Amino acid sequence: MAEHTEEVKAAESLMDKIADKIHGHDSPVSPALESLHEKAVSSGHSASLKAKAYRLFGREKPVHNVFGGGKAADVFLWRDKKGSASVLIAITIIWVFFELLGYHLLTLLSHCLILGLAMLFLWSNASTFINKSPPRIPQVKIPEKPVLQIASAITIEINRAFVILREIASGKDLKQFLSVIAGLWVLSILGKWYNFLTLVYIVVVLLFTLPVFYEKYDDQVDALAEKAMIEIKKQYAVFDAKVLSKVPKGQMKDKKT
């Protein structure tokens, strides 16, 4: 959006300069100057139209900035291909272990710890017989500050969700209430088809595919989303006129007063 605004300002300044030059001279205007003025006007209009273009979810920043603009954004948008592939492969292996092979979390952690401790124990004792240095086991310590930051961020988001749920339950916004009910109904249907781990894996795969696809074809996706949103608003207007407008509102309050 900032780049589009700069384009509009540059086009407007060029138009003003040309207009001043045209009106400041009584001599006839040259065809080259007229064509330059027409190009400036058309570029200004196109830049302003582009700046006002519909964006999915009201997006005003590039997709990379929406994801935070850091290493996490590079991973999700496949700008760090090694990191993206490593994370996706690791999550796929975990899903295969738990879902396809039937492992449980406690069983998998126990087996991994047994294998790791046994290898380190044997290596430490065998090093004295084969005249090699014992393994250097690093000291693992979880830093307190990042854990507190993550806990604080999660707490803020949970409290925000509670506030939203309270506003929905208060009956002030019927449209928001119906949207949440529809979303929960879709989740209940998906829960019948897949278990929780598979749903999490599907969400992760979508996070690694849809954003990079949208970043590459954002103009086409935004155009289709705008058409879909217009159609949804039309259907909602019909539903509002036929159903929601006939729902009695505020009758209890009137009786009490």
Short mmCIF file of C-alpha atoms in Angstrom, two decimals:
data_model
loop_
_atom_site.label_atom_id
_atom_site.label_comp_id
_atom_site.label_asym_id
_atom_site.label_seq_id
_atom_site.Cartn_x
_atom_site.Cartn_y
_atom_site.Cartn_z
CA MET A 1 0.00 0.00 0.00
CA ALA A 2 2.86 2.44 0.77
CA GLU A 3 4.41 1.81 -2.68
CA HIS A 4 1.03 2.45 -4.39
CA THR A 5 0.62 5.71 -2.43
CA GLU A 6 4.07 6.87 -3.52
CA GLU A 7 3.19 6.04 -7.14
CA VAL A 8 -0.02 8.10 -6.88
CA LYS A 9 1.85 11.06 -5.32
CA ALA A 10 4.57 10.91 -8.01
CA ALA A 11 1.98 10.83 -10.79
CA GLU A 12 0.06 13.73 -9.25
CA SER A 13 3.21 15.84 -8.90
CA LEU A 14 4.12 15.14 -12.53
CA MET A 15 0.62 16.13 -13.63
CA ASP A 16 0.84 19.38 -11.63
CA LYS A 17 4.18 20.29 -13.18
CA ILE A 18 2.88 19.65 -16.69
CA ALA A 19 -0.32 21.59 -16.01
CA ASP A 20 1.67 24.56 -14.69
CA LYS A 21 3.87 24.48 -17.72
CA ILE A 22 0.87 24.32 -20.06
CA HIS A 23 -1.07 27.14 -18.39
CA GLY A 24 2.01 29.27 -17.82
CA HIS A 25 2.69 29.68 -21.57
CA ASP A 26 0.36 31.23 -24.15
CA SER A 27 2.08 29.41 -26.98
CA PRO A 28 0.37 26.32 -28.43
CA VAL A 29 1.13 23.09 -26.63
CA SER A 30 3.31 20.59 -28.43
CA PRO A 31 1.93 17.11 -29.20
CA ALA A 32 4.74 15.52 -27.19
CA LEU A 33 3.78 17.52 -24.12
CA GLU A 34 0.11 16.57 -24.57
CA SER A 35 0.96 12.88 -24.85
CA LEU A 36 3.14 13.14 -21.74
CA HIS A 37 0.23 14.75 -19.89
CA GLU A 38 -2.14 11.99 -21.01
CA LYS A 39 0.31 9.30 -19.87
CA ALA A 40 0.65 10.97 -16.48
CA VAL A 41 -3.13 11.14 -16.09
CA SER A 42 -3.58 7.48 -17.07
CA SER A 43 -0.75 6.34 -14.79
CA GLY A 44 -2.23 8.32 -11.92
CA HIS A 45 -5.64 6.76 -12.44
CA SER A 46 -4.21 3.25 -12.75
CA ALA A 47 -2.08 3.70 -9.63
CA SER A 48 -5.05 4.99 -7.64
CA LEU A 49 -7.21 2.11 -8.84
CA LYS A 50 -4.49 -0.36 -7.96
CA ALA A 51 -4.15 1.19 -4.51
CA LYS A 52 -7.90 0.76 -3.93
CA ALA A 53 -7.94 -2.85 -5.16
CA TYR A 54 -9.63 -5.47 -3.02
CA ARG A 55 -7.29 -7.52 -0.85
CA LEU A 56 -8.14 -10.80 0.83
CA PHE A 57 -8.93 -10.37 4.55
CA GLY A 58 -8.31 -6.62 4.17
CA ARG A 59 -4.58 -7.16 3.74
CA GLU A 60 -2.58 -3.93 3.56
CA LYS A 61 0.93 -5.39 3.84
CA PRO A 62 2.91 -7.91 1.78
CA VAL A 63 2.39 -11.55 2.70
CA HIS A 64 5.92 -11.75 4.10
CA ASN A 65 5.17 -8.92 6.55
CA VAL A 66 1.86 -10.50 7.53
CA PHE A 67 3.81 -13.54 8.79
CA GLY A 68 6.10 -11.31 10.84
CA GLY A 69 8.81 -10.65 8.27
CA GLY A 70 11.40 -12.78 10.10
CA LYS A 71 12.75 -16.30 9.90
CA ALA A 72 9.31 -17.80 10.45
CA ALA A 73 8.00 -15.94 7.40
CA ASP A 74 10.97 -17.18 5.34
CA VAL A 75 10.18 -20.75 6.38
CA PHE A 76 6.44 -20.56 5.65
CA LEU A 77 6.99 -18.83 2.28
CA TRP A 78 9.82 -21.21 1.22
CA ARG A 79 12.43 -18.46 0.99
CA ASP A 80 14.59 -20.59 3.26
CA LYS A 81 14.09 -23.81 1.31
CA LYS A 82 16.29 -25.96 3.54
CA GLY A 83 14.52 -24.80 6.68
CA SER A 84 11.07 -25.21 5.13
CA ALA A 85 11.85 -28.71 3.86
CA SER A 86 13.38 -29.73 7.20
CA VAL A 87 10.36 -28.58 9.21
CA LEU A 88 7.87 -30.19 6.83
CA ILE A 89 9.80 -33.49 6.74
CA ALA A 90 10.11 -33.55 10.54
CA ILE A 91 6.38 -32.95 11.00
CA THR A 92 5.59 -35.60 8.39
CA ILE A 93 7.80 -38.14 10.21
CA ILE A 94 6.07 -37.36 13.51
CA TRP A 95 2.65 -37.78 11.87
CA VAL A 96 3.71 -41.11 10.32
CA PHE A 97 4.96 -42.40 13.69
CA PHE A 98 1.83 -41.45 15.59
CA GLU A 99 -0.86 -41.97 12.96
CA LEU A 100 0.32 -44.71 10.60
CA LEU A 101 2.57 -46.76 12.88
CA GLY A 102 0.31 -46.37 15.89
CA TYR A 103 2.92 -44.99 18.29
CA HIS A 104 1.83 -43.13 21.40
CA LEU A 105 3.66 -40.02 22.62
CA LEU A 106 4.81 -41.54 25.91
CA THR A 107 5.96 -44.74 24.19
CA LEU A 108 7.91 -42.86 21.52
CA LEU A 109 9.62 -40.59 24.06
CA SER A 110 10.52 -43.59 26.24
CA HIS A 111 12.03 -45.54 23.33
CA CYS A 112 14.03 -42.51 22.14
CA LEU A 113 15.39 -41.90 25.64
CA ILE A 114 16.25 -45.58 26.10
CA LEU A 115 18.13 -45.65 22.79
CA GLY A 116 19.98 -42.38 23.44
CA LEU A 117 20.97 -43.16 27.03
CA ALA A 118 22.11 -46.68 26.12
CA MET A 119 24.33 -45.42 23.29
CA LEU A 120 25.90 -42.70 25.46
CA PHE A 121 26.42 -45.09 28.38
CA LEU A 122 28.12 -47.73 26.23
CA TRP A 123 30.24 -45.11 24.45
CA SER A 124 31.38 -43.59 27.77
CA ASN A 125 32.44 -46.99 29.16
CA ALA A 126 33.94 -48.31 25.93
CA SER A 127 36.10 -45.22 25.46
CA THR A 128 38.45 -46.37 28.26
CA PHE A 129 39.16 -49.67 26.47
CA ILE A 130 39.65 -48.28 22.95
CA ASN A 131 41.75 -45.29 24.11
CA LYS A 132 39.35 -42.65 22.81
CA SER A 133 37.90 -39.60 24.47
CA PRO A 134 34.47 -40.04 26.03
CA PRO A 135 31.50 -38.25 24.45
CA ARG A 136 31.00 -34.64 25.36
CA ILE A 137 27.46 -34.39 26.64
CA PRO A 138 26.29 -30.76 26.45
CA GLN A 139 24.52 -29.15 29.36
CA VAL A 140 20.94 -28.40 28.29
CA LYS A 141 19.23 -25.50 29.99
CA ILE A 142 15.95 -23.88 28.92
CA PRO A 143 16.20 -20.06 29.08
CA GLU A 144 13.55 -18.45 31.23
CA LYS A 145 12.89 -15.29 29.18
CA PRO A 146 11.63 -16.90 25.92
CA VAL A 147 9.39 -19.27 27.89
CA LEU A 148 7.84 -16.32 29.74
CA GLN A 149 7.38 -14.42 26.48
CA ILE A 150 5.65 -17.38 24.83
CA ALA A 151 3.44 -17.92 27.88
CA SER A 152 2.54 -14.22 27.94
CA ALA A 153 1.66 -14.23 24.23
CA ILE A 154 -0.50 -17.34 24.62
CA THR A 155 -2.25 -15.82 27.64
CA ILE A 156 -3.03 -12.63 25.71
CA GLU A 157 -4.51 -14.58 22.80
CA ILE A 158 -6.61 -16.77 25.13
CA ASN A 159 -7.97 -13.70 26.93
CA ARG A 160 -8.75 -12.09 23.57
CA ALA A 161 -10.64 -15.23 22.52
CA PHE A 162 -12.63 -15.10 25.77
CA VAL A 163 -13.56 -11.46 25.08
CA ILE A 164 -14.73 -12.35 21.56
CA LEU A 165 -16.78 -15.28 22.85
CA ARG A 166 -18.37 -13.04 25.48
CA GLU A 167 -19.33 -10.46 22.85
CA ILE A 168 -20.83 -13.18 20.66
CA ALA A 169 -22.80 -14.69 23.54
CA SER A 170 -24.18 -11.25 24.51
CA GLY A 171 -26.34 -11.25 21.37
CA LYS A 172 -25.15 -7.90 19.99
CA ASP A 173 -23.98 -9.10 16.57
CA LEU A 174 -26.16 -11.73 14.90
CA LYS A 175 -23.95 -11.93 11.81
CA GLN A 176 -20.86 -12.72 13.89
CA PHE A 177 -22.84 -15.26 15.91
CA LEU A 178 -23.98 -17.13 12.79
CA SER A 179 -20.44 -17.07 11.36
CA VAL A 180 -18.98 -18.62 14.52
CA ILE A 181 -21.74 -21.25 14.69
CA ALA A 182 -21.12 -22.19 11.05
CA GLY A 183 -17.36 -22.45 11.67
CA LEU A 184 -17.83 -24.65 14.74
CA TRP A 185 -20.27 -26.84 12.81
CA VAL A 186 -17.68 -27.33 10.03
CA LEU A 187 -15.05 -28.22 12.66
CA SER A 188 -17.40 -30.79 14.19
CA ILE A 189 -17.85 -32.43 10.80
CA LEU A 190 -14.09 -32.49 10.19
CA GLY A 191 -13.61 -33.98 13.67
CA LYS A 192 -15.75 -36.94 12.65
CA TRP A 193 -13.60 -37.61 9.59
CA TYR A 194 -10.13 -37.05 11.07
CA ASN A 195 -8.57 -37.21 14.51
CA PHE A 196 -6.90 -34.22 16.14
CA LEU A 197 -3.35 -35.07 15.05
CA THR A 198 -4.35 -35.47 11.41
CA LEU A 199 -6.19 -32.14 11.51
CA VAL A 200 -3.09 -30.45 12.93
CA TYR A 201 -0.95 -32.03 10.21
CA ILE A 202 -3.37 -30.87 7.49
CA VAL A 203 -3.29 -27.33 8.89
CA VAL A 204 0.52 -27.35 8.90
CA VAL A 205 0.65 -28.57 5.30
CA LEU A 206 -1.80 -25.84 4.28
CA LEU A 207 0.36 -23.24 6.04
CA PHE A 208 3.32 -24.38 3.95
CA THR A 209 1.40 -24.35 0.62
CA LEU A 210 -1.41 -21.76 0.57
CA PRO A 211 0.60 -18.65 1.62
CA VAL A 212 3.34 -19.21 -0.97
CA PHE A 213 0.68 -19.85 -3.62
CA TYR A 214 -1.16 -16.67 -2.61
CA GLU A 215 2.04 -14.63 -2.64
CA LYS A 216 2.72 -15.76 -6.21
CA TYR A 217 -0.82 -15.31 -7.57
CA ASP A 218 -2.22 -12.68 -5.18
CA ASP A 219 -3.86 -10.54 -7.89
CA GLN A 220 -5.81 -13.46 -9.37
CA VAL A 221 -6.80 -14.80 -5.95
CA ASP A 222 -7.90 -11.35 -4.76
CA ALA A 223 -10.06 -10.91 -7.87
CA LEU A 224 -11.78 -14.25 -7.32
CA ALA A 225 -12.18 -13.54 -3.60
CA GLU A 226 -13.79 -10.18 -4.38
CA LYS A 227 -16.35 -11.84 -6.67
CA ALA A 228 -17.05 -14.49 -4.04
CA MET A 229 -17.45 -11.86 -1.32
CA ILE A 230 -19.91 -9.88 -3.46
CA GLU A 231 -21.97 -13.03 -4.03
CA ILE A 232 -21.88 -13.91 -0.32
CA LYS A 233 -23.07 -10.40 0.58
CA LYS A 234 -25.93 -10.74 -1.91
CA GLN A 235 -27.00 -14.07 -0.45
CA TYR A 236 -26.73 -12.70 3.08
CA ALA A 237 -28.86 -9.70 2.11
CA VAL A 238 -31.54 -12.05 0.80
CA PHE A 239 -31.33 -14.17 3.97
CA ASP A 240 -31.48 -11.04 6.11
CA ALA A 241 -34.55 -9.76 4.29
CA LYS A 242 -36.42 -13.07 4.40
CA VAL A 243 -35.38 -14.46 7.80
CA LEU A 244 -33.33 -12.21 10.08
CA SER A 245 -35.46 -9.11 9.63
CA LYS A 246 -38.49 -11.07 10.81
CA VAL A 247 -36.85 -12.14 14.07
CA PRO A 248 -38.32 -10.05 16.93
CA LYS A 249 -35.73 -7.92 18.70
CA GLY A 250 -35.91 -6.02 21.95
CA GLN A 251 -39.41 -7.09 22.95
CA MET A 252 -38.32 -8.18 26.43
CA LYS A 253 -36.63 -4.85 27.06
CA ASP A 254 -39.75 -2.95 25.97
CA LYS A 255 -41.96 -4.98 28.31
CA LYS A 256 -39.64 -4.35 31.26
CA THR A 257 -39.56 -0.63 30.63
#
